[in-house]
Short mmCIF file of C-alpha atoms in Angstrom, two decimals:
data_model
loop_
_atom_site.label_atom_id
_atom_site.label_comp_id
_atom_site.label_asym_id
_atom_site.label_seq_id
_atom_site.Cartn_x
_atom_site.Cartn_y
_atom_site.Cartn_z
CA MET L 1 60.87 79.01 119.42
CA THR L 2 61.58 82.46 120.86
CA ALA L 3 61.91 85.18 118.24
CA LEU L 4 65.29 86.88 118.03
CA ASP L 5 65.31 90.37 119.46
CA PRO L 6 65.42 92.67 116.39
CA ALA L 7 68.24 94.61 118.07
CA LEU L 8 70.34 91.43 117.99
CA ALA L 9 69.63 90.46 114.37
CA PRO L 10 72.40 90.87 111.74
CA ARG L 11 72.63 94.49 110.62
CA GLU L 12 75.07 96.90 109.06
CA LEU L 13 76.39 99.15 111.80
CA ALA L 14 78.17 101.24 109.14
CA PRO L 15 79.10 100.58 105.48
CA GLY L 16 81.15 97.40 105.35
CA LEU L 17 80.72 96.65 109.07
CA VAL L 18 78.12 94.02 109.96
CA ILE L 19 77.19 93.01 113.51
CA ARG L 20 74.95 90.26 114.84
CA GLN L 21 73.77 89.38 118.34
CA LEU L 22 75.30 92.62 119.62
CA THR L 23 74.00 95.91 120.91
CA PRO L 24 76.80 98.51 120.68
CA PRO L 25 78.51 100.29 122.12
CA LEU L 26 80.46 97.64 123.97
CA LYS L 27 83.19 98.49 126.46
CA LEU L 28 86.66 97.41 125.34
CA SER L 29 87.97 97.18 128.89
CA ASP L 30 85.30 94.55 129.66
CA PHE L 31 87.47 92.20 127.58
CA LYS L 32 90.83 90.95 128.85
CA LEU L 33 92.37 89.05 125.90
CA ILE L 34 92.33 89.47 122.12
CA ALA L 35 93.57 86.61 119.92
CA PHE L 36 94.59 87.22 116.32
CA ASP L 37 95.09 84.93 113.38
CA MET L 38 98.16 86.05 111.42
CA ASP L 39 98.01 85.31 107.68
CA SER L 40 95.50 87.56 105.87
CA THR L 41 94.43 88.97 109.26
CA LEU L 42 97.36 90.74 110.89
CA ILE L 43 99.37 90.58 107.68
CA ASN L 44 98.50 90.93 104.00
CA ILE L 45 99.74 87.57 102.72
CA GLU L 46 99.44 83.82 103.17
CA CYS L 47 103.08 83.10 104.01
CA VAL L 48 103.06 79.52 102.78
CA ASP L 49 101.85 80.66 99.35
CA GLU L 50 104.55 83.32 99.07
CA ILE L 51 107.28 80.92 100.18
CA ALA L 52 106.02 78.50 97.53
CA ASP L 53 106.26 81.28 94.95
CA GLU L 54 109.96 81.50 95.72
CA ALA L 55 110.17 77.80 94.79
CA GLY L 56 108.04 78.21 91.66
CA ARG L 57 105.16 76.22 93.18
CA LYS L 58 102.71 78.94 94.19
CA ALA L 59 99.75 77.86 92.06
CA GLU L 60 99.70 74.34 93.49
CA VAL L 61 100.17 75.44 97.09
CA ALA L 62 97.76 78.40 96.86
CA ALA L 63 94.99 76.14 95.55
CA ILE L 64 95.32 73.92 98.64
CA THR L 65 95.42 76.98 100.92
CA GLU L 66 92.27 78.46 99.39
CA ALA L 67 90.37 75.19 99.74
CA ALA L 68 91.53 74.82 103.35
CA MET L 69 90.51 78.37 104.27
CA ARG L 70 87.09 77.88 102.72
CA GLY L 71 86.60 74.75 104.80
CA GLU L 72 86.56 72.44 101.78
CA ILE L 73 89.39 70.31 103.20
CA GLU L 74 88.41 68.65 106.46
CA ASP L 75 91.91 67.60 107.52
CA TYR L 76 93.76 70.90 107.92
CA LYS L 77 96.86 69.21 109.32
CA GLU L 78 97.24 67.00 106.27
CA SER L 79 96.64 69.92 103.92
CA LEU L 80 99.42 71.87 105.65
CA ARG L 81 101.79 68.90 105.54
CA GLN L 82 101.15 68.63 101.78
CA ARG L 83 101.94 72.31 101.29
CA VAL L 84 105.06 72.29 103.47
CA ALA L 85 106.37 69.21 101.62
CA LEU L 86 106.34 71.29 98.44
CA LEU L 87 108.64 73.83 100.13
CA LYS L 88 111.55 71.40 100.41
CA GLY L 89 114.79 73.08 99.39
CA VAL L 90 113.58 76.65 99.88
CA THR L 91 116.34 78.63 101.57
CA LEU L 92 116.50 80.99 104.52
CA GLY L 93 117.21 83.76 102.04
CA HIS L 94 113.91 83.07 100.33
CA LEU L 95 112.01 83.44 103.63
CA GLU L 96 113.90 86.63 104.42
CA HIS L 97 112.88 87.96 100.99
CA VAL L 98 109.21 87.16 101.66
CA TYR L 99 109.35 88.95 105.01
CA ASN L 100 111.22 92.00 103.78
CA GLU L 101 109.64 92.46 100.34
CA ARG L 102 106.13 90.95 100.43
CA LEU L 103 104.84 90.98 103.99
CA GLN L 104 103.05 94.06 105.29
CA LEU L 105 100.82 94.66 108.28
CA ASN L 106 97.21 95.04 107.25
CA PRO L 107 95.62 98.49 107.57
CA GLY L 108 94.49 99.36 111.07
CA VAL L 109 96.44 96.58 112.81
CA GLU L 110 98.77 98.83 114.76
CA GLN L 111 95.91 101.14 115.78
CA LEU L 112 93.74 98.27 117.03
CA VAL L 113 96.56 96.56 118.91
CA ALA L 114 97.55 99.86 120.56
CA ALA L 115 93.96 100.54 121.60
CA CYS L 116 93.60 97.05 123.09
CA GLN L 117 96.88 97.36 124.97
CA ALA L 118 95.87 100.79 126.28
CA ALA L 119 92.59 99.28 127.53
CA GLY L 120 94.49 96.60 129.44
CA LEU L 121 93.92 93.60 127.15
CA LYS L 122 96.56 90.92 126.74
CA THR L 123 97.36 90.05 123.14
CA LEU L 124 97.82 86.65 121.49
CA LEU L 125 98.92 85.70 117.98
CA VAL L 126 97.80 82.15 117.18
CA SER L 127 98.57 80.98 113.68
CA GLY L 128 98.54 78.00 111.37
CA GLY L 129 101.49 79.77 109.76
CA PHE L 130 105.11 79.68 110.73
CA THR L 131 107.19 80.79 113.70
CA PHE L 132 109.74 82.43 111.37
CA PHE L 133 107.15 85.11 110.64
CA ALA L 134 104.98 84.92 113.77
CA GLU L 135 107.82 85.70 116.19
CA ARG L 136 108.84 88.74 114.14
CA ILE L 137 105.25 90.01 114.10
CA ARG L 138 104.91 89.34 117.83
CA GLN L 139 107.99 91.44 118.52
CA ARG L 140 107.01 94.15 116.03
CA LEU L 141 103.58 94.63 117.64
CA LYS L 142 104.79 93.86 121.19
CA LEU L 143 102.22 91.08 121.57
CA ASP L 144 102.17 89.07 124.80
CA PHE L 145 101.87 85.53 123.43
CA ALA L 146 102.33 83.67 120.15
CA ARG L 147 101.86 80.13 118.92
CA SER L 148 102.56 78.86 115.41
CA ASN L 149 104.17 76.05 113.45
CA LEU L 150 107.91 75.43 113.37
CA LEU L 151 109.54 74.60 110.04
CA GLU L 152 112.37 72.06 109.99
CA TRP L 153 115.71 73.08 108.51
CA ASP L 154 118.71 71.23 107.10
CA GLY L 155 121.38 73.90 107.22
CA ASP L 156 119.77 76.90 105.54
CA ALA L 157 117.26 74.87 103.48
CA LEU L 158 113.80 73.63 104.41
CA THR L 159 113.34 69.86 104.68
CA GLY L 160 109.66 69.96 103.74
CA ARG L 161 108.63 68.98 107.26
CA MET L 162 107.58 70.66 110.51
CA VAL L 163 108.94 70.10 114.01
CA ASP L 164 106.75 68.84 116.84
CA GLN L 165 106.58 71.26 119.77
CA SER L 166 105.80 70.83 123.47
CA TRP L 167 102.10 71.54 122.89
CA GLY L 168 101.66 69.28 119.84
CA ASP L 169 102.46 68.86 116.17
CA ILE L 170 100.47 71.42 114.16
CA CYS L 171 98.54 74.54 115.14
CA ASP L 172 95.23 73.80 113.42
CA GLY L 173 91.76 75.08 114.27
CA GLU L 174 91.39 72.90 117.35
CA GLN L 175 94.81 73.93 118.62
CA LYS L 176 93.90 77.59 118.10
CA ARG L 177 90.78 77.09 120.22
CA GLN L 178 92.72 75.25 122.93
CA THR L 179 95.44 77.90 122.96
CA VAL L 180 92.94 80.70 123.52
CA LEU L 181 91.29 78.73 126.32
CA ASP L 182 94.66 77.88 127.89
CA VAL L 183 95.80 81.52 127.86
CA ALA L 184 92.45 82.61 129.30
CA SER L 185 92.89 80.07 132.09
CA LEU L 186 96.45 81.29 132.67
CA LEU L 187 95.13 84.83 133.00
CA GLY L 188 92.27 83.74 135.27
CA ILE L 189 89.57 85.04 132.93
CA SER L 190 86.45 83.65 131.29
CA PRO L 191 86.33 82.79 127.56
CA LYS L 192 83.51 85.35 127.38
CA GLN L 193 86.10 88.01 128.21
CA CYS L 194 88.07 87.08 125.08
CA ILE L 195 87.97 88.37 121.49
CA ALA L 196 89.07 86.23 118.53
CA VAL L 197 89.86 87.68 115.11
CA GLY L 198 90.31 85.65 111.93
CA ASP L 199 89.44 85.12 108.29
CA GLY L 200 89.47 81.39 107.51
CA SER L 201 87.55 78.31 108.52
CA ASN L 202 90.39 77.15 110.78
CA ASP L 203 89.68 80.24 112.89
CA LEU L 204 86.08 79.22 113.57
CA PRO L 205 86.82 76.93 116.55
CA MET L 206 88.45 79.75 118.53
CA MET L 207 85.86 82.27 117.35
CA ARG L 208 83.05 80.03 118.62
CA ALA L 209 84.75 79.64 122.01
CA VAL L 210 84.96 83.33 122.94
CA GLY L 211 82.69 86.20 123.85
CA LEU L 212 83.30 88.28 120.71
CA SER L 213 84.15 86.81 117.31
CA VAL L 214 85.47 89.07 114.55
CA ALA L 215 85.77 88.22 110.85
CA PHE L 216 88.20 90.35 108.85
CA HIS L 217 87.73 90.34 105.05
CA ALA L 218 86.85 86.71 105.67
CA LYS L 219 85.58 83.70 103.76
CA PRO L 220 81.75 83.60 103.47
CA ARG L 221 81.35 80.84 106.05
CA VAL L 222 83.34 82.85 108.60
CA ARG L 223 81.53 86.12 107.87
CA GLY L 224 78.24 84.30 108.36
CA GLU L 225 79.08 83.20 111.91
CA ALA L 226 81.04 86.11 113.35
CA LYS L 227 79.43 88.63 115.67
CA VAL L 228 81.40 91.35 113.89
CA ALA L 229 82.29 91.17 110.19
CA ILE L 230 84.67 93.81 108.84
CA ASN L 231 84.12 93.59 105.09
CA GLU L 232 85.59 96.96 104.13
CA GLY L 233 88.42 99.03 105.57
CA GLY L 234 91.05 98.24 108.17
CA LEU L 235 91.14 96.09 111.28
CA ASP L 236 90.77 99.16 113.47
CA ARG L 237 87.14 99.33 112.36
CA LEU L 238 86.47 96.93 115.21
CA LEU L 239 86.81 99.96 117.48
CA GLU L 240 83.57 101.36 115.98
CA VAL L 241 81.71 98.65 117.89
CA PHE L 242 83.09 100.12 121.12
CA GLN L 243 82.24 103.74 120.39
CA GLY L 244 79.10 105.47 121.58
#
């Protein structure tokens, strides 16, 4: 077995910023697409948990979310169906309240997105969360593409189900990976020219498929695999990897 080059071994580039299999500085313009998870990555909350709180069911839903993000639940789709079923009867007003009163962009998000756009990268939001929030975040950050799950409504109340879309039923880890690859193909670029940023185990498939994987305040399993792990500070700390 060939020994790993010491320069490529895991090391702390700066406090709270760990890199592995990388020799900075990299060149941001060498990449052409950056894909972001949404919940707990671009934004500060897990939307499904906060919607459940509006229905008085947060503890039950949050426990399933935490287990799913840690990779303790193998069937992500089923875990999401279970959580969404508990949201039956939640109103549009409740979702508006979550967006307006609870949801915030995470520190450094706007700075990182602006830097990537200035360097010519296309931007993709790909989420196991919901279109109600994802489309608003896409517009707010002027992202190029977004894919997420569509909640089903009966009037202004949730039915507890999701709606199948042209690409499939639920945006799980495999769908995230396929979406990144599909957008890369659309752009005529290699997966190695892509960056994927996430925090949970359902982000690992897309992170493994690209040239640069980034874990943001992530679960241990995700931190352990990512080429960049931001454990302290904002998402814009990724830019330190690209500085001389």
